Amino acid sequence: MPGQPFIVEPDIAAPTPLCAAEAVPALAALARRGGVLAMLTGIDGSFYRPLGAVMAFPDGAAPVGQLSSGCIEGDLALHAAEARRSGRSRTLRYGRGSEFIDIRLPCGSGIDVTLKPVDPGPALDAPLADLEARRETLLQLDGLPALPLRPDPRMLVAGEGTEAATFVALARAAGFPAEFADRIDPAAIDRFTAVVLFFHDHDREPDLLSAALDSPAFWIGAQGSHRAQARRRAALAAAGFGAAALDRLRGPIGLIPGTRDPRALAVSVLAEIVEAAGCIPGNARPFR
């Protein structure tokens, strides 16, 4: 059984924006059942989870998510049950500065976790609907900092052969939305979408790249050598695209220079896109 909770009132900084994959499972569980939302609201030192990370303790169901590597989840569950019974929020300090001397954080830092009882309703339904529609949104619950939420980075892939298929399979296996496209509609692309082309016949690229450059896609790239990239830029410049637009076009793509293996290329390109996205939990850089 837990002892008396060590209640703190941290100076809460702005949370890190979370992508849908990080937030939706916990919020959806609470939207169905109600329960207790746990949010990381303070970090004293360094910690591997971002400020604003969430976990759910839904009524009558198993916890959803994780705030540490298993150091505090069992204790949080006990305090969450008491918070649900009392209907009152509480903020707990773990690690450095905590009175829970039997619960240690290997990193040596201190963290504050706020437990907020919640019931199903618009406060949860609205941000979930926004994320389903790929809109940026906020989770706003009394007693917690407003938490920015973003759609997951999506990959729109045009191409042929092993490279395109391998990339889509890898992205999906990693949990990112990825889909093939025969054509590109700028109006259907949001600023959380990356467009990547895998063609050996580069004559098929100009219309697709023109459409991508007319969209707000955060990353646009095409397979090929430095020479192929120079020809692309020249063709797009002749079509009326200026320097700012041309600088959005990545190439050669991938973080591993000169790789020709489809698997290595897929890993290399996916890593470059994820790095550029900046929405992945723990990465503080925003979408460009």
PDB file of N, CA and C in Angstrom, residues 206-261:
ATOM      1  N   PRO A 206       8.580  15.055 -62.818  1.00  0.00           N
ATOM      2  CA  PRO A 206       8.281  16.497 -62.772  1.00  0.00           C
ATOM      3  C   PRO A 206       6.877  16.855 -62.315  1.00  0.00           C
ATOM      4  N   ASP A 207       5.847  16.183 -62.830  1.00  0.00           N
ATOM      5  CA  ASP A 207       4.478  16.536 -62.427  1.00  0.00           C
ATOM      6  C   ASP A 207       4.244  16.237 -60.945  1.00  0.00           C
ATOM      7  N   LEU A 208       4.777  15.111 -60.489  1.00  0.00           N
ATOM      8  CA  LEU A 208       4.615  14.750 -59.088  1.00  0.00           C
ATOM      9  C   LEU A 208       5.330  15.736 -58.177  1.00  0.00           C
ATOM     10  N   LEU A 209       6.542  16.108 -58.546  1.00  0.00           N
ATOM     11  CA  LEU A 209       7.296  17.045 -57.712  1.00  0.00           C
ATOM     12  C   LEU A 209       6.681  18.436 -57.751  1.00  0.00           C
ATOM     13  N   SER A 210       6.169  18.834 -58.890  1.00  0.00           N
ATOM     14  CA  SER A 210       5.504  20.141 -58.974  1.00  0.00           C
ATOM     15  C   SER A 210       4.316  20.190 -58.018  1.00  0.00           C
ATOM     16  N   ALA A 211       3.524  19.115 -58.010  1.00  0.00           N
ATOM     17  CA  ALA A 211       2.380  19.075 -57.109  1.00  0.00           C
ATOM     18  C   ALA A 211       2.833  19.079 -55.656  1.00  0.00           C
ATOM     19  N   ALA A 212       3.886  18.331 -55.347  1.00  0.00           N
ATOM     20  CA  ALA A 212       4.386  18.288 -53.969  1.00  0.00           C
ATOM     21  C   ALA A 212       4.876  19.660 -53.522  1.00  0.00           C
ATOM     22  N   LEU A 213       5.574  20.378 -54.405  1.00  0.00           N
ATOM     23  CA  LEU A 213       6.091  21.701 -54.051  1.00  0.00           C
ATOM     24  C   LEU A 213       4.980  22.733 -53.915  1.00  0.00           C
ATOM     25  N   ASP A 214       3.827  22.459 -54.496  1.00  0.00           N
ATOM     26  CA  ASP A 214       2.666  23.345 -54.326  1.00  0.00           C
ATOM     27  C   ASP A 214       1.903  23.043 -53.039  1.00  0.00           C
ATOM     28  N   SER A 215       2.356  22.043 -52.300  1.00  0.00           N
ATOM     29  CA  SER A 215       1.688  21.630 -51.065  1.00  0.00           C
ATOM     30  C   SER A 215       2.500  22.091 -49.858  1.00  0.00           C
ATOM     31  N   PRO A 216       1.923  21.980 -48.643  1.00  0.00           N
ATOM     32  CA  PRO A 216       2.666  22.343 -47.442  1.00  0.00           C
ATOM     33  C   PRO A 216       3.487  21.191 -46.863  1.00  0.00           C
ATOM     34  N   ALA A 217       3.751  20.137 -47.631  1.00  0.00           N
ATOM     35  CA  ALA A 217       4.512  18.994 -47.116  1.00  0.00           C
ATOM     36  C   ALA A 217       5.786  19.460 -46.426  1.00  0.00           C
ATOM     37  N   PHE A 218       6.107  18.835 -45.276  1.00  0.00           N
ATOM     38  CA  PHE A 218       7.276  19.283 -44.522  1.00  0.00           C
ATOM     39  C   PHE A 218       8.578  18.705 -45.070  1.00  0.00           C
ATOM     40  N   TRP A 219       8.477  17.657 -45.905  1.00  0.00           N
ATOM     41  CA  TRP A 219       9.673  17.019 -46.466  1.00  0.00           C
ATOM     42  C   TRP A 219       9.304  16.503 -47.844  1.00  0.00           C
ATOM     43  N   ILE A 220      10.150  16.817 -48.828  1.00  0.00           N
ATOM     44  CA  ILE A 220       9.945  16.353 -50.204  1.00  0.00           C
ATOM     45  C   ILE A 220      11.293  15.865 -50.712  1.00  0.00           C
ATOM     46  N   GLY A 221      11.336  14.640 -51.201  1.00  0.00           N
ATOM     47  CA  GLY A 221      12.601  14.111 -51.686  1.00  0.00           C
ATOM     48  C   GLY A 221      12.406  13.070 -52.761  1.00  0.00           C
ATOM     49  N   ALA A 222      13.477  12.826 -53.517  1.00  0.00           N
ATOM     50  CA  ALA A 222      13.415  11.856 -54.613  1.00  0.00           C
ATOM     51  C   ALA A 222      14.728  11.096 -54.698  1.00  0.00           C
ATOM     52  N   GLN A 223      14.596   9.813 -54.972  1.00  0.00           N
ATOM     53  CA  GLN A 223      15.754   8.933 -55.120  1.00  0.00           C
ATOM     54  C   GLN A 223      16.576   9.344 -56.333  1.00  0.00           C
ATOM     55  N   GLY A 224      17.891   9.205 -56.214  1.00  0.00           N
ATOM     56  CA  GLY A 224      18.745   9.487 -57.361  1.00  0.00           C
ATOM     57  C   GLY A 224      20.057  10.128 -56.950  1.00  0.00           C
ATOM     58  N   SER A 225      20.931  10.265 -57.907  1.00  0.00           N
ATOM     59  CA  SER A 225      22.273  10.790 -57.677  1.00  0.00           C
ATOM     60  C   SER A 225      22.263  12.318 -57.639  1.00  0.00           C
ATOM     61  N   HIS A 226      23.448  12.886 -57.370  1.00  0.00           N
ATOM     62  CA  HIS A 226      23.591  14.346 -57.432  1.00  0.00           C
ATOM     63  C   HIS A 226      23.270  14.850 -58.838  1.00  0.00           C
ATOM     64  N   ARG A 227      23.657  14.083 -59.845  1.00  0.00           N
ATOM     65  CA  ARG A 227      23.383  14.496 -61.229  1.00  0.00           C
ATOM     66  C   ARG A 227      21.882  14.509 -61.484  1.00  0.00           C
ATOM     67  N   ALA A 228      21.163  13.477 -61.007  1.00  0.00           N
ATOM     68  CA  ALA A 228      19.712  13.437 -61.174  1.00  0.00           C
ATOM     69  C   ALA A 228      19.049  14.598 -60.441  1.00  0.00           C
ATOM     70  N   GLN A 229      19.571  14.933 -59.277  1.00  0.00           N
ATOM     71  CA  GLN A 229      19.005  16.044 -58.527  1.00  0.00           C
ATOM     72  C   GLN A 229      19.214  17.372 -59.256  1.00  0.00           C
ATOM     73  N   ALA A 230      20.366  17.539 -59.867  1.00  0.00           N
ATOM     74  CA  ALA A 230      20.633  18.769 -60.627  1.00  0.00           C
ATOM     75  C   ALA A 230      19.663  18.886 -61.805  1.00  0.00           C
ATOM     76  N   ARG A 231      19.381  17.761 -62.467  1.00  0.00           N
ATOM     77  CA  ARG A 231      18.444  17.798 -63.594  1.00  0.00           C
ATOM     78  C   ARG A 231      17.029  18.115 -63.104  1.00  0.00           C
ATOM     79  N   ARG A 232      16.647  17.563 -61.961  1.00  0.00           N
ATOM     80  CA  ARG A 232      15.322  17.867 -61.396  1.00  0.00           C
ATOM     81  C   ARG A 232      15.194  19.364 -61.131  1.00  0.00           C
ATOM     82  N   ARG A 233      16.167  19.909 -60.466  1.00  0.00           N
ATOM     83  CA  ARG A 233      16.105  21.328 -60.106  1.00  0.00           C
ATOM     84  C   ARG A 233      16.026  22.198 -61.362  1.00  0.00           C
ATOM     85  N   ALA A 234      16.781  21.827 -62.379  1.00  0.00           N
ATOM     86  CA  ALA A 234      16.763  22.606 -63.615  1.00  0.00           C
ATOM     87  C   ALA A 234      15.392  22.545 -64.270  1.00  0.00           C
ATOM     88  N   ALA A 235      14.787  21.352 -64.298  1.00  0.00           N
ATOM     89  CA  ALA A 235      13.469  21.207 -64.909  1.00  0.00           C
ATOM     90  C   ALA A 235      12.412  21.977 -64.128  1.00  0.00           C
ATOM     91  N   LEU A 236      12.485  21.948 -62.812  1.00  0.00           N
ATOM     92  CA  LEU A 236      11.508  22.659 -61.993  1.00  0.00           C
ATOM     93  C   LEU A 236      11.721  24.169 -62.080  1.00  0.00           C
ATOM     94  N   ALA A 237      12.957  24.589 -62.181  1.00  0.00           N
ATOM     95  CA  ALA A 237      13.231  26.021 -62.353  1.00  0.00           C
ATOM     96  C   ALA A 237      12.652  26.503 -63.677  1.00  0.00           C
ATOM     97  N   ALA A 238      12.796  25.685 -64.715  1.00  0.00           N
ATOM     98  CA  ALA A 238      12.235  26.054 -66.020  1.00  0.00           C
ATOM     99  C   ALA A 238      10.717  26.105 -65.967  1.00  0.00           C
ATOM    100  N   ALA A 239      10.121  25.349 -65.037  1.00  0.00           N
ATOM    101  CA  ALA A 239       8.663  25.356 -64.885  1.00  0.00           C
ATOM    102  C   ALA A 239       8.176  26.524 -64.031  1.00  0.00           C
ATOM    103  N   GLY A 240       9.105  27.325 -63.520  1.00  0.00           N
ATOM    104  CA  GLY A 240       8.712  28.525 -62.789  1.00  0.00           C
ATOM    105  C   GLY A 240       8.930  28.503 -61.297  1.00  0.00           C
ATOM    106  N   PHE A 241       9.509  27.432 -60.754  1.00  0.00           N
ATOM    107  CA  PHE A 241       9.749  27.375 -59.316  1.00  0.00           C
ATOM    108  C   PHE A 241      11.015  28.161 -58.957  1.00  0.00           C
ATOM    109  N   GLY A 242      10.920  28.966 -57.927  1.00  0.00           N
ATOM    110  CA  GLY A 242      12.044  29.773 -57.496  1.00  0.00           C
ATOM    111  C   GLY A 242      12.968  29.031 -56.554  1.00  0.00           C
ATOM    112  N   ALA A 243      13.994  29.739 -56.093  1.00  0.00           N
ATOM    113  CA  ALA A 243      15.025  29.120 -55.266  1.00  0.00           C
ATOM    114  C   ALA A 243      14.468  28.585 -53.955  1.00  0.00           C
ATOM    115  N   ALA A 244      13.551  29.315 -53.337  1.00  0.00           N
ATOM    116  CA  ALA A 244      12.998  28.865 -52.054  1.00  0.00           C
ATOM    117  C   ALA A 244      12.266  27.542 -52.209  1.00  0.00           C
ATOM    118  N   ALA A 245      11.507  27.397 -53.286  1.00  0.00           N
ATOM    119  CA  ALA A 245      10.794  26.141 -53.524  1.00  0.00           C
ATOM    120  C   ALA A 245      11.775  25.017 -53.835  1.00  0.00           C
ATOM    121  N   LEU A 246      12.768  25.307 -54.663  1.00  0.00           N
ATOM    122  CA  LEU A 246      13.731  24.275 -55.036  1.00  0.00           C
ATOM    123  C   LEU A 246      14.532  23.793 -53.835  1.00  0.00           C
ATOM    124  N   ASP A 247      14.770  24.672 -52.873  1.00  0.00           N
ATOM    125  CA  ASP A 247      15.522  24.270 -51.684  1.00  0.00           C
ATOM    126  C   ASP A 247      14.732  23.330 -50.784  1.00  0.00           C
ATOM    127  N   ARG A 248      13.437  23.206 -51.013  1.00  0.00           N
ATOM    128  CA  ARG A 248      12.639  22.241 -50.251  1.00  0.00           C
ATOM    129  C   ARG A 248      12.826  20.817 -50.766  1.00  0.00           C
ATOM    130  N   LEU A 249      13.374  20.686 -51.953  1.00  0.00           N
ATOM    131  CA  LEU A 249      13.519  19.377 -52.578  1.00  0.00           C
ATOM    132  C   LEU A 249      14.808  18.713 -52.107  1.00  0.00           C
ATOM    133  N   ARG A 250      14.678  17.588 -51.408  1.00  0.00           N
ATOM    134  CA  ARG A 250      15.842  16.869 -50.887  1.00  0.00           C
ATOM    135  C   ARG A 250      16.381  15.915 -51.942  1.00  0.00           C
ATOM    136  N   GLY A 251      17.688  15.805 -51.976  1.00  0.00           N
ATOM    137  CA  GLY A 251      18.309  14.846 -52.851  1.00  0.00           C
ATOM    138  C   GLY A 251      19.813  15.072 -52.929  1.00  0.00           C
ATOM    139  N   PRO A 252      20.595  14.010 -52.983  1.00  0.00           N
ATOM    140  CA  PRO A 252      20.201  12.621 -52.789  1.00  0.00           C
ATOM    141  C   PRO A 252      19.609  12.412 -51.390  1.00  0.00           C
ATOM    142  N   ILE A 253      18.637  11.511 -51.286  1.00  0.00           N
ATOM    143  CA  ILE A 253      17.917  11.339 -50.030  1.00  0.00           C
ATOM    144  C   ILE A 253      18.550  10.246 -49.180  1.00  0.00           C
ATOM    145  N   GLY A 254      18.328  10.359 -47.874  1.00  0.00           N
ATOM    146  CA  GLY A 254      18.829   9.363 -46.935  1.00  0.00           C
ATOM    147  C   GLY A 254      20.052   9.839 -46.190  1.00  0.00           C
ATOM    148  N   LEU A 255      20.243   9.282 -44.993  1.00  0.00           N
ATOM    149  CA  LEU A 255      21.365   9.659 -44.154  1.00  0.00           C
ATOM    150  C   LEU A 255      22.604   8.820 -44.405  1.00  0.00           C
ATOM    151  N   ILE A 256      22.469   7.751 -45.212  1.00  0.00           N
ATOM    152  CA  ILE A 256      23.616   6.902 -45.553  1.00  0.00           C
ATOM    153  C   ILE A 256      24.005   7.216 -46.992  1.00  0.00           C
ATOM    154  N   PRO A 257      25.087   7.916 -47.212  1.00  0.00           N
ATOM    155  CA  PRO A 257      25.436   8.331 -48.577  1.00  0.00           C
ATOM    156  C   PRO A 257      25.683   7.135 -49.499  1.00  0.00           C
ATOM    157  N   GLY A 258      25.087   7.200 -50.680  1.00  0.00           N
ATOM    158  CA  GLY A 258      25.422   6.270 -51.747  1.00  0.00           C
ATOM    159  C   GLY A 258      24.938   4.852 -51.584  1.00  0.00           C
ATOM    160  N   THR A 259      24.058   4.575 -50.613  1.00  0.00           N
ATOM    161  CA  THR A 259      23.615   3.192 -50.454  1.00  0.00           C
ATOM    162  C   THR A 259      22.733   2.763 -51.617  1.00  0.00           C
ATOM    163  N   ARG A 260      22.899   1.510 -52.042  1.00  0.00           N
ATOM    164  CA  ARG A 260      22.103   0.975 -53.145  1.00  0.00           C
ATOM    165  C   ARG A 260      21.216  -0.193 -52.717  1.00  0.00           C
ATOM    166  N   ASP A 261      21.399  -0.666 -51.495  1.00  0.00           N
ATOM    167  CA  ASP A 261      20.584  -1.755 -50.993  1.00  0.00           C
ATOM    168  C   ASP A 261      19.212  -1.217 -50.591  1.00  0.00           C
TER     169      ASP A 261
END
